[in-house]
Short mmCIF file of C-alpha atoms in Angstrom, two decimals:
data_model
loop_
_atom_site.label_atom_id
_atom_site.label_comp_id
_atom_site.label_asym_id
_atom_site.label_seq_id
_atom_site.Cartn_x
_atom_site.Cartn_y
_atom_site.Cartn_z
CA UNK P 65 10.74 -9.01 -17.55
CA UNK P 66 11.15 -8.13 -13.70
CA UNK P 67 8.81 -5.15 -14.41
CA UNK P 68 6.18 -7.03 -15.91
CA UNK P 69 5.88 -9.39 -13.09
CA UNK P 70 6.00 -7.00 -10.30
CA UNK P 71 3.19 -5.52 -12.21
CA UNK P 72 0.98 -8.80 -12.76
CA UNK P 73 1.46 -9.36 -9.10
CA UNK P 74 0.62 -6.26 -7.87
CA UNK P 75 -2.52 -6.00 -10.52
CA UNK P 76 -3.16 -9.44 -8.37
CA UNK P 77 -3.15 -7.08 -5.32
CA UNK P 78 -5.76 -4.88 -6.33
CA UNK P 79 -8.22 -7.15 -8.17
CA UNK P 80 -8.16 -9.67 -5.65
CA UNK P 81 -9.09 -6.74 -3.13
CA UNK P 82 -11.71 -5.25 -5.30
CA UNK P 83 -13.31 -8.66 -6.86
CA UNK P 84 -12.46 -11.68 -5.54
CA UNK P 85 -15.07 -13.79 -7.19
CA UNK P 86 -14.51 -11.99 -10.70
CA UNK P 87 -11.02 -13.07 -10.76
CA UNK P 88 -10.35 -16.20 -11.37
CA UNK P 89 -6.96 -17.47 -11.17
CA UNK P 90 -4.87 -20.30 -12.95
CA UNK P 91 -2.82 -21.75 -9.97
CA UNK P 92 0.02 -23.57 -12.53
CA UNK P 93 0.53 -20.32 -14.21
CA UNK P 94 0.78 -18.45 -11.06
CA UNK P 95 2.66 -20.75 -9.73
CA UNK P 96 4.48 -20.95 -12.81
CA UNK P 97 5.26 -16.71 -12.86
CA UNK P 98 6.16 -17.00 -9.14
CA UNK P 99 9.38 -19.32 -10.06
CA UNK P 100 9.97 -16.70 -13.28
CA UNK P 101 10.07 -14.07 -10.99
CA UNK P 102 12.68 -15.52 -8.69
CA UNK P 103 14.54 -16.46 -11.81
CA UNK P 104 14.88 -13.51 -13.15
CA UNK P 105 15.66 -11.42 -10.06
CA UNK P 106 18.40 -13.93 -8.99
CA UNK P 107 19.36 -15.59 -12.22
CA UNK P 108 22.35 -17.54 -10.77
CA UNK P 109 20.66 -19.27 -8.06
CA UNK P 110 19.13 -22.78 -9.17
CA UNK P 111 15.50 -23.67 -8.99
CA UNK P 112 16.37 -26.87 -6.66
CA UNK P 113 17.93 -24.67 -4.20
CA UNK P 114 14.85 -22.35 -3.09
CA UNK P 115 14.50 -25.34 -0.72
CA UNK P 116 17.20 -23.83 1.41
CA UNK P 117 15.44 -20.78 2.41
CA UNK P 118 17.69 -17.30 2.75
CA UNK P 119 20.56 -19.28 2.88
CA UNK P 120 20.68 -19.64 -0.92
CA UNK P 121 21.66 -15.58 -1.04
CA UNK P 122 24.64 -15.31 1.33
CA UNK P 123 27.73 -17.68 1.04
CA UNK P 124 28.82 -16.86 4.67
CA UNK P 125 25.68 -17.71 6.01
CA UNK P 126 25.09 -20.93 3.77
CA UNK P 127 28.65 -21.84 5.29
CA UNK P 128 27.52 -21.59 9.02
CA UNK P 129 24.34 -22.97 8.36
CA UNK P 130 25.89 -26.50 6.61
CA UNK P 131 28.57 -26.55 9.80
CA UNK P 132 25.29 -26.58 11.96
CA UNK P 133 23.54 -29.22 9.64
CA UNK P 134 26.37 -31.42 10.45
CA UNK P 135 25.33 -32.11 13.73
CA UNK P 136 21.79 -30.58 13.82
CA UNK P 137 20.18 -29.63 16.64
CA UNK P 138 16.97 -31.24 15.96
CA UNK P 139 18.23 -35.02 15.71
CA UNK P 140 16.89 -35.59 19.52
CA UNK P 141 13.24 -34.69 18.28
CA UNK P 142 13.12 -36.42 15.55
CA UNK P 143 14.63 -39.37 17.50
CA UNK P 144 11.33 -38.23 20.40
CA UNK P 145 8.96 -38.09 17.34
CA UNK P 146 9.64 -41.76 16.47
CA UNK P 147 8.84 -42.88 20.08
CA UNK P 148 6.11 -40.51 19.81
CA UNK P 149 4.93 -42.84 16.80
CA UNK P 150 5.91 -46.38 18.33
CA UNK P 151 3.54 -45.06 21.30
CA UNK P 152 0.61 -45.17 19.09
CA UNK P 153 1.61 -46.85 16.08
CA UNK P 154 -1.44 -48.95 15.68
CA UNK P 155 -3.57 -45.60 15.74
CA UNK P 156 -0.96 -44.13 13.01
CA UNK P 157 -1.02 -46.94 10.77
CA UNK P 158 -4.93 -46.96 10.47
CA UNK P 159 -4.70 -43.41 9.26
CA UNK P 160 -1.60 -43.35 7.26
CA UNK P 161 -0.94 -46.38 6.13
CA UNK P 162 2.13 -48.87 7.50
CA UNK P 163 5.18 -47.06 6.05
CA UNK P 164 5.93 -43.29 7.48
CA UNK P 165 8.12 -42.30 4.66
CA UNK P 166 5.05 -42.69 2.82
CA UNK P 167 3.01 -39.85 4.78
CA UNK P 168 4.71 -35.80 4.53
CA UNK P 169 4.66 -36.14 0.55
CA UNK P 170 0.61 -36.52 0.90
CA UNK P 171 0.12 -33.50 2.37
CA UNK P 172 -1.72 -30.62 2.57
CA UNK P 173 -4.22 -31.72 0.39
CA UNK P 174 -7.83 -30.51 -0.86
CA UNK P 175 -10.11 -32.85 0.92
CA UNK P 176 -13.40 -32.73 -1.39
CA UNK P 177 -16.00 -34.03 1.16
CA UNK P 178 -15.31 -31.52 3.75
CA UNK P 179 -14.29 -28.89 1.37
CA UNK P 180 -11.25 -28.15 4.22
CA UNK P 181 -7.52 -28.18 3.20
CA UNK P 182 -5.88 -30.91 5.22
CA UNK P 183 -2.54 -30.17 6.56
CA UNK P 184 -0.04 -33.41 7.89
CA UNK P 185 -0.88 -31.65 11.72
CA UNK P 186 -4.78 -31.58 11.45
CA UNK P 187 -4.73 -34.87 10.02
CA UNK P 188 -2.87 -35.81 13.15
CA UNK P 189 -5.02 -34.76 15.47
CA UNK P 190 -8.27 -35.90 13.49
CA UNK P 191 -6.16 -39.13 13.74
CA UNK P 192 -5.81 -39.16 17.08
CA UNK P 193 -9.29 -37.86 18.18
CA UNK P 194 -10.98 -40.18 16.01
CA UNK P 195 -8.91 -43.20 18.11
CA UNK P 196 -10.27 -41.48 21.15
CA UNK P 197 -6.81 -39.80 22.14
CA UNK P 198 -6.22 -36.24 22.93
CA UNK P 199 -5.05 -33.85 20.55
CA UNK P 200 -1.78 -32.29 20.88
CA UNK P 201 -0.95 -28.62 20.63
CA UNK P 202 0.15 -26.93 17.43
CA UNK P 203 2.99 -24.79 17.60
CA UNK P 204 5.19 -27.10 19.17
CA UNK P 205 6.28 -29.89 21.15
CA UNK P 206 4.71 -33.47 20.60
CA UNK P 207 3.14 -32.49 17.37
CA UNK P 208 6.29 -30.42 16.20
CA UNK P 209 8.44 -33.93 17.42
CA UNK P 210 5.92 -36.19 15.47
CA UNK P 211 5.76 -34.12 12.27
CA UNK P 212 9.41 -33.95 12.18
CA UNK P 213 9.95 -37.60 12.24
CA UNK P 214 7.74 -37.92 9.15
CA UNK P 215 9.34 -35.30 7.40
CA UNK P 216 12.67 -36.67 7.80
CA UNK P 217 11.19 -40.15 6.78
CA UNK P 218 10.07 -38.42 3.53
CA UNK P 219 13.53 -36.69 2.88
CA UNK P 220 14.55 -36.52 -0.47
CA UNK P 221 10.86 -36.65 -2.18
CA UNK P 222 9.50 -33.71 -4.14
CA UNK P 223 6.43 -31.61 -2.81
CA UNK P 224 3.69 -32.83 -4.70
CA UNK P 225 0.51 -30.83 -4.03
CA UNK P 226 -2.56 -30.91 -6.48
CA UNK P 227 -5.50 -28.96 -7.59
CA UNK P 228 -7.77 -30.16 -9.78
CA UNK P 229 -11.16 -28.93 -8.33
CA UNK P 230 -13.22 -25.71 -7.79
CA UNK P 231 -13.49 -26.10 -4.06
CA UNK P 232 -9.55 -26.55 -3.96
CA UNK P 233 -8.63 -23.63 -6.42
CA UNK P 234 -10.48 -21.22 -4.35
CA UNK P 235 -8.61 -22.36 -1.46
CA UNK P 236 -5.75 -21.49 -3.25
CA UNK P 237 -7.02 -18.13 -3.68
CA UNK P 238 -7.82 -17.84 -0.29
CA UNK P 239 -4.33 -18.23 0.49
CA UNK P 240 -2.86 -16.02 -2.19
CA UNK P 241 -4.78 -13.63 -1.40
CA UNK P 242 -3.65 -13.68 2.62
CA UNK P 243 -0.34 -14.04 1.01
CA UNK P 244 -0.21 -10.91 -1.07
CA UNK P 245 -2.79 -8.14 0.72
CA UNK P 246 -1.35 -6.20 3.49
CA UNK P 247 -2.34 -6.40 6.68
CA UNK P 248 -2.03 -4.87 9.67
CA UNK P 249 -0.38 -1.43 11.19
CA UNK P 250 2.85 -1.14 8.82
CA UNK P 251 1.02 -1.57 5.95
CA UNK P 252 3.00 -5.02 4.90
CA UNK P 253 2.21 -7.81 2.96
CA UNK P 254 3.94 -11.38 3.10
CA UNK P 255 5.03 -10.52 -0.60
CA UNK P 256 6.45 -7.50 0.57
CA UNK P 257 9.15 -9.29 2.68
CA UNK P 258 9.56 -12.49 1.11
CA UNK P 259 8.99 -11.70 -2.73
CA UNK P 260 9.78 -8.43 -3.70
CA UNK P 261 12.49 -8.11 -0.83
CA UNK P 262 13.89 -11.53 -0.46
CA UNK P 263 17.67 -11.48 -0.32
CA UNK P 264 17.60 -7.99 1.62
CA UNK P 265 17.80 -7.50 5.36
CA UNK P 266 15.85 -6.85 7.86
CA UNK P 267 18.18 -5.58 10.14
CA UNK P 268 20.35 -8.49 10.64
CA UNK P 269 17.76 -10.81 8.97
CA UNK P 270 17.94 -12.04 5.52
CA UNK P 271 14.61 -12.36 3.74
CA UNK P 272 13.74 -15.71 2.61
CA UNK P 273 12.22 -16.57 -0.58
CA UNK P 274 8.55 -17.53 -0.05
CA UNK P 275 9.28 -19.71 -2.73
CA UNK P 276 10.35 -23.23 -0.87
CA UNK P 277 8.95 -21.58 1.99
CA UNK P 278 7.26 -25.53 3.26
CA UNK P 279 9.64 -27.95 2.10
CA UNK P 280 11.55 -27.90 5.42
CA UNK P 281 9.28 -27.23 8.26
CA UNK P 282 8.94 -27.98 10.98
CA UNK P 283 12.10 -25.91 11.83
CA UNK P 284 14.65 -25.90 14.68
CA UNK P 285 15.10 -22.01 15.29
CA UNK P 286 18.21 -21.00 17.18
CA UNK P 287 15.61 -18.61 18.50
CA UNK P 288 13.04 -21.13 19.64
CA UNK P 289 16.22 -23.54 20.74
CA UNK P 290 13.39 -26.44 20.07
CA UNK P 291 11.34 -27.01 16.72
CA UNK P 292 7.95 -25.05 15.70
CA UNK P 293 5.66 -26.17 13.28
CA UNK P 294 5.09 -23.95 10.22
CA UNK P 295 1.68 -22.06 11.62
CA UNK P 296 3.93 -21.15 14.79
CA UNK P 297 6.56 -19.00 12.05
CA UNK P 298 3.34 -17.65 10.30
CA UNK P 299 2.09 -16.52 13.49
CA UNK P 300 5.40 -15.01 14.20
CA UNK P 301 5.64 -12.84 11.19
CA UNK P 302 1.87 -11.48 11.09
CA UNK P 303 3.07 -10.16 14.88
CA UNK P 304 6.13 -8.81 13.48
CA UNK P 305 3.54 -7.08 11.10
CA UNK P 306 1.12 -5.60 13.88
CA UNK P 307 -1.15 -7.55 12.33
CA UNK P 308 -3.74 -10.11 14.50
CA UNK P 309 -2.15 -13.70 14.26
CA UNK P 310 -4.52 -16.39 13.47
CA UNK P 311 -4.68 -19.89 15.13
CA UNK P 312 -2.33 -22.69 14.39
CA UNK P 313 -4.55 -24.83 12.07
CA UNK P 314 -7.03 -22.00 11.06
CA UNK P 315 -8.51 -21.98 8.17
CA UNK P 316 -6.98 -19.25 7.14
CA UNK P 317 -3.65 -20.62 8.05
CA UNK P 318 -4.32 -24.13 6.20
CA UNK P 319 -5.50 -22.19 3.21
CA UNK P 320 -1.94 -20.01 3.36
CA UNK P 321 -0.02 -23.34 3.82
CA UNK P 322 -1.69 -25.03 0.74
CA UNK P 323 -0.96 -21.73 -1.08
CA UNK P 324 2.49 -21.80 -0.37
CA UNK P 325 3.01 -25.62 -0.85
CA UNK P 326 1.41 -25.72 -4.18
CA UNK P 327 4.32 -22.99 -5.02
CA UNK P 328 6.99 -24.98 -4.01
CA UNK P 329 5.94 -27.92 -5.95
CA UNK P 330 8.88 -30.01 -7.41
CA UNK P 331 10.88 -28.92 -4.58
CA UNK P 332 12.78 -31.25 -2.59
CA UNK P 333 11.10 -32.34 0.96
CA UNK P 334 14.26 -31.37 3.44
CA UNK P 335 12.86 -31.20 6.98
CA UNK P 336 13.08 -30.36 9.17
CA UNK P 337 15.28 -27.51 9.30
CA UNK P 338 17.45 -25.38 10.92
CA UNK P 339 17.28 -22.07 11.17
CA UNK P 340 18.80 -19.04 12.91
CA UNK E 792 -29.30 5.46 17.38
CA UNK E 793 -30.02 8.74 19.80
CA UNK E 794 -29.16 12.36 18.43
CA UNK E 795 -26.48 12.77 21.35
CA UNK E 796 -24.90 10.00 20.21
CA UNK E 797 -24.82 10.68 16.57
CA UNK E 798 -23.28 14.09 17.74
CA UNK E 799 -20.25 12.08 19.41
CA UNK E 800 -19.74 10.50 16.37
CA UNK E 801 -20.07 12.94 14.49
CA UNK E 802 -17.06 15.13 16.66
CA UNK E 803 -15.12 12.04 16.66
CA UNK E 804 -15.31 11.97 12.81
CA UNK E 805 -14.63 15.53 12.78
CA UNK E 806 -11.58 15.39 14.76
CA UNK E 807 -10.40 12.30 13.25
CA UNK E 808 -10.42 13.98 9.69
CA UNK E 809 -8.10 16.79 11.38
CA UNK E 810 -5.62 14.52 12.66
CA UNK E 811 -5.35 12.90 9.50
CA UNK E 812 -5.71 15.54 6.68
CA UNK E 813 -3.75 18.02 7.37
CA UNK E 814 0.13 18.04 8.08
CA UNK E 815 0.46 21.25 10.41
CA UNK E 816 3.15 19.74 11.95
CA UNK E 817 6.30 22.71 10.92
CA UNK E 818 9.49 21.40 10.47
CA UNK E 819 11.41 23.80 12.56
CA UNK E 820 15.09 25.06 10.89
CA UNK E 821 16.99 25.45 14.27
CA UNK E 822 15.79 22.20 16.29
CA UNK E 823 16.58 21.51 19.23
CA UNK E 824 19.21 19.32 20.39
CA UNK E 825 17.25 17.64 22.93
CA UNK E 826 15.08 16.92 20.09
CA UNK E 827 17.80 15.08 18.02
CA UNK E 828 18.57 13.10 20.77
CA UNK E 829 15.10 11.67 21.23
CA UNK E 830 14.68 11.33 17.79
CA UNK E 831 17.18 9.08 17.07
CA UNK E 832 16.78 7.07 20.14
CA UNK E 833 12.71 7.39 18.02
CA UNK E 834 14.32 6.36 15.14
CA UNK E 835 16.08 3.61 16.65
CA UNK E 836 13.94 1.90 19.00
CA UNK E 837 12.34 -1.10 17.65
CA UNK E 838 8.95 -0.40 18.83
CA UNK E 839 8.68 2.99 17.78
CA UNK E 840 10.44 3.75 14.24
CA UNK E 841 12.53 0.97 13.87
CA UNK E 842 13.96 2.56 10.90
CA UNK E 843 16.59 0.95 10.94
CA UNK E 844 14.70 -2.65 10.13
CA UNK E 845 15.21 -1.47 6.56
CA UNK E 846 17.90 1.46 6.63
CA UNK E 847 20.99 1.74 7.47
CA UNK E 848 20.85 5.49 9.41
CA UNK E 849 24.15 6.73 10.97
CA UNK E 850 25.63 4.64 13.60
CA UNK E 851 22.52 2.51 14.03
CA UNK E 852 23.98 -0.84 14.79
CA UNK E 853 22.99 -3.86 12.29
CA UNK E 854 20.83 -1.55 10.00
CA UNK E 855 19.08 -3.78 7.55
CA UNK E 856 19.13 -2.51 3.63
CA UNK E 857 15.60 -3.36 2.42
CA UNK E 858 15.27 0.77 1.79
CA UNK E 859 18.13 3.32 0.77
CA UNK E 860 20.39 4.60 3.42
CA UNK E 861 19.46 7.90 4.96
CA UNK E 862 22.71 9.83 4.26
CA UNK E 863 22.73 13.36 2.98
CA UNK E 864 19.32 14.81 3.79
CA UNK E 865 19.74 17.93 3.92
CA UNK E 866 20.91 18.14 0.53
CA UNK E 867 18.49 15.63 -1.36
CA UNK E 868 15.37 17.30 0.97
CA UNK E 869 16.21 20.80 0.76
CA UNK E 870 12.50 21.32 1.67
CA UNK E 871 12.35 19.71 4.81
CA UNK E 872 8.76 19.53 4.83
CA UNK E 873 8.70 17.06 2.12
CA UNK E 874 10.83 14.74 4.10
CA UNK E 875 8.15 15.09 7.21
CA UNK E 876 5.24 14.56 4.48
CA UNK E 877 7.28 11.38 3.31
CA UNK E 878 7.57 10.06 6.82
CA UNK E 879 4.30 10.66 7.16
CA UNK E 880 2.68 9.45 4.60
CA UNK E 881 1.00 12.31 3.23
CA UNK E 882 -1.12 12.05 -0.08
CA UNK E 883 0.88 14.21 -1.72
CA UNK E 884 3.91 12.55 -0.65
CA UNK E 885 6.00 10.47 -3.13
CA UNK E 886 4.32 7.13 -3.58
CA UNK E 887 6.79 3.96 -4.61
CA UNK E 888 4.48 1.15 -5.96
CA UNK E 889 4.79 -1.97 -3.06
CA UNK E 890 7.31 -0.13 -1.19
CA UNK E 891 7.76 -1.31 2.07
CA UNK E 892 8.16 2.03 3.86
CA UNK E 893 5.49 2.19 6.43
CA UNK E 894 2.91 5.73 6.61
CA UNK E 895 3.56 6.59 10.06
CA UNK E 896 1.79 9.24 10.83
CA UNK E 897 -1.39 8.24 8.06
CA UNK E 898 -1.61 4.97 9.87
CA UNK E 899 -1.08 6.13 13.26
CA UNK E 900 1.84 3.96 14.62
CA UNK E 901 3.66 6.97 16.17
CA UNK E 902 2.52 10.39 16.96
CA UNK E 903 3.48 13.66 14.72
CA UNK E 904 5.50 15.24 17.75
CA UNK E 905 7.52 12.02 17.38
CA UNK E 906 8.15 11.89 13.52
CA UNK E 907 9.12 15.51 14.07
CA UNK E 908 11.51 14.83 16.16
CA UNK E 909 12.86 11.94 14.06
CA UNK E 910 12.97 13.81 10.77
CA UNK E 911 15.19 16.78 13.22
CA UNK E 912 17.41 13.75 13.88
CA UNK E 913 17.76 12.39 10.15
CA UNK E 914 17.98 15.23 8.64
CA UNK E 915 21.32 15.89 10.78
CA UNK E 916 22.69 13.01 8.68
#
């Protein structure tokens, strides 16, 4: 069983490298074999609990984690995100409609007249540039504050993200494929780390599964000692790689996000997080 | 494009195909101990080999387990070439579908001398 899906995704590997048009891709049966693979190579851990990142594969660190989740870290920012909302609210409302729990579970989406993904954080700033204010900076900061707060207003709801289109299937190639093909001096792939090596360490890192990998963003990082947004971690890790980081909000990043999203479908939304 | 130029390239492709075709690196029996010594700080140091991001390798502190432990060496490389050849990368070295193990010396992200010195230093352990 294991076998056989290491070898469909690594087939995945080589024909998306060789023919990318030729290849077309079912994104619920992908997306269905990605949860069969973490099922069978961790048969005791429950679907619902991939939302917890690599905490699901070590008690001792689940422990530490829930005493932190206690009394997170990141209540102050989410408590600055609302005022960061209240600010502009009128603006916000326009765009979004008049109840923020009512805004995460919409996103990313496939937006058919631009042919773009949208991501929650582009649709921010498209918010706010279209109401003549500036836009705020990716990684962090205001924009990490504000999506917070609308994460945590949307606790509880499962990720919901939808294909039904050409233009937004072949984004969700696009992001597969950034997902699975290596890049950069060591040779490594996302799926390298976070598929076929989640649950091992990196020295004193445990791998997360990239399945659940957006359900909790953005994340307060013991590292970071603030939150970052979820382009700011993929930047992160395609350094770690050797490999050129993109923008926050790239296409290529939006494409990788809508990838990864449409994975954890039926996931519980639980950001944001924290993390070590 | 003018002829001198196509001649640079032409030496530069030249050159480039004998850095990375052949492994004339030898593997000497009697390193060393200096060598050791900078190999495992090599083997250590995160911006060189970093090997132990994935393996646990003698007293490395907080060695991560994504790849097997180096332990024994000697006795499962009793050729020790083949262990250079693996570090390497070599085309002839054993190739583990996905594996995570990084071709040093085929992708360039340390030099021969230095892979040399780490394999004297692993294959002490």
């Amino acid at each position: 069983m294991k076998k056989t899906l290491l070898s469909a995704l690594a087939l995945g590997v080589s024909m998306v490298a060789t023919s990318p048009a030729a290849f077309a891709i079912d994104p619920e049966k992908d997306r269905q074999q990605l949860v069969d693979f973490f099922k069978a190579k961790s048969p005791k851990i429950a679907f619902d609990d991939y939302k917890d990142g690599g905490y699901i594969y070590s008690a001792d660190k689940r422990a530490q984690w829930e005493a932190v989740e206690e009394f997170p870290p990141y209540l102050d920012s989410v408590d600055a995100g609302e005022e960061i909302y209240q600010q502009d609210q009128a603006v916000y409302e326009k765009c979004f409609g008049d109840d923020p729990s009512n805004v995460r579970g919409h996103y990313p989406y496939f937006d058919e007249k631009t042919q773009e993904v949208v991501t929650l954080e582009w649709a921010i700033n498209l918010c706010r540039e279209e109401a003549g204010l500036k836009p705020l900076k990716y990684k962090k900061g205001d924009m990490a504050k504000l999506s917070a707060f609308f994460a945590f207003q949307a606790r509880g709801q499962k990720v919901n993200v939808k294909i039904d289109s050409e233009g937004a299937k072949q984004a969700y190639e696009a992001g597969r494929e950034m997902y699975i093909k290596p890049r950069g001096q060591l040779g490594l792939s996302c799926a390298k780390c976070h598929t076929y090596n989640s649950g091992r360490y990196a020295r004193a890192d445990l791998l997360s599964p990239s399945l659940g990998h957006t359900t909790h963003f953005p994340v307060f990082r013991a590292k970071w000692q603030e939150l970052g947004t979820l382009h700011r971690r993929y930047g992160g890790c395609h350094q770690n790689m050797r490999a050129n980081p993109f923008k926050a909000q790239s296409k290529e990043y939006r494409n990788l996000e809508f990838y990864q999203a449409y994975s954890s479908n039926n996931l519980e939304i639980n950001g944001p997080g924290y993390r070590q | 494009m003018n002829s001198k130029m196509k001649q640079l390239l032409t030496a530069l492709a030249i050159s480039s195909a004998v850095i990375t075709a052949p492994v004339s690196v030898q593997a000497a029996d009697k390193p060393a101990a200096s060598d050791i010594e900078e190999g495992k700080k090599l083997a250590f140091s995160r911006s060189k080999g970093n090997c132990l991001a994935c393996h646990m390798a003698g007293d490395g502190a907080q060695p991560g387990n994504i790849g097997p432990a180096l332990i024994a060496m000697k006795m499962r490389y009793p050729d020790k070439q083949k262990l250079y050849n693996k570090v390497w990368g070599t085309d002839d070295s054993t190739k583990v579908p996905n594996s995570m193990m990084p071709e040093f010396g085929k992708s360039g992200i340390i030099t021969d001398d230095e892979i040399r010195k780490i394999v004297d230093y692993i294959y002490t352990l």
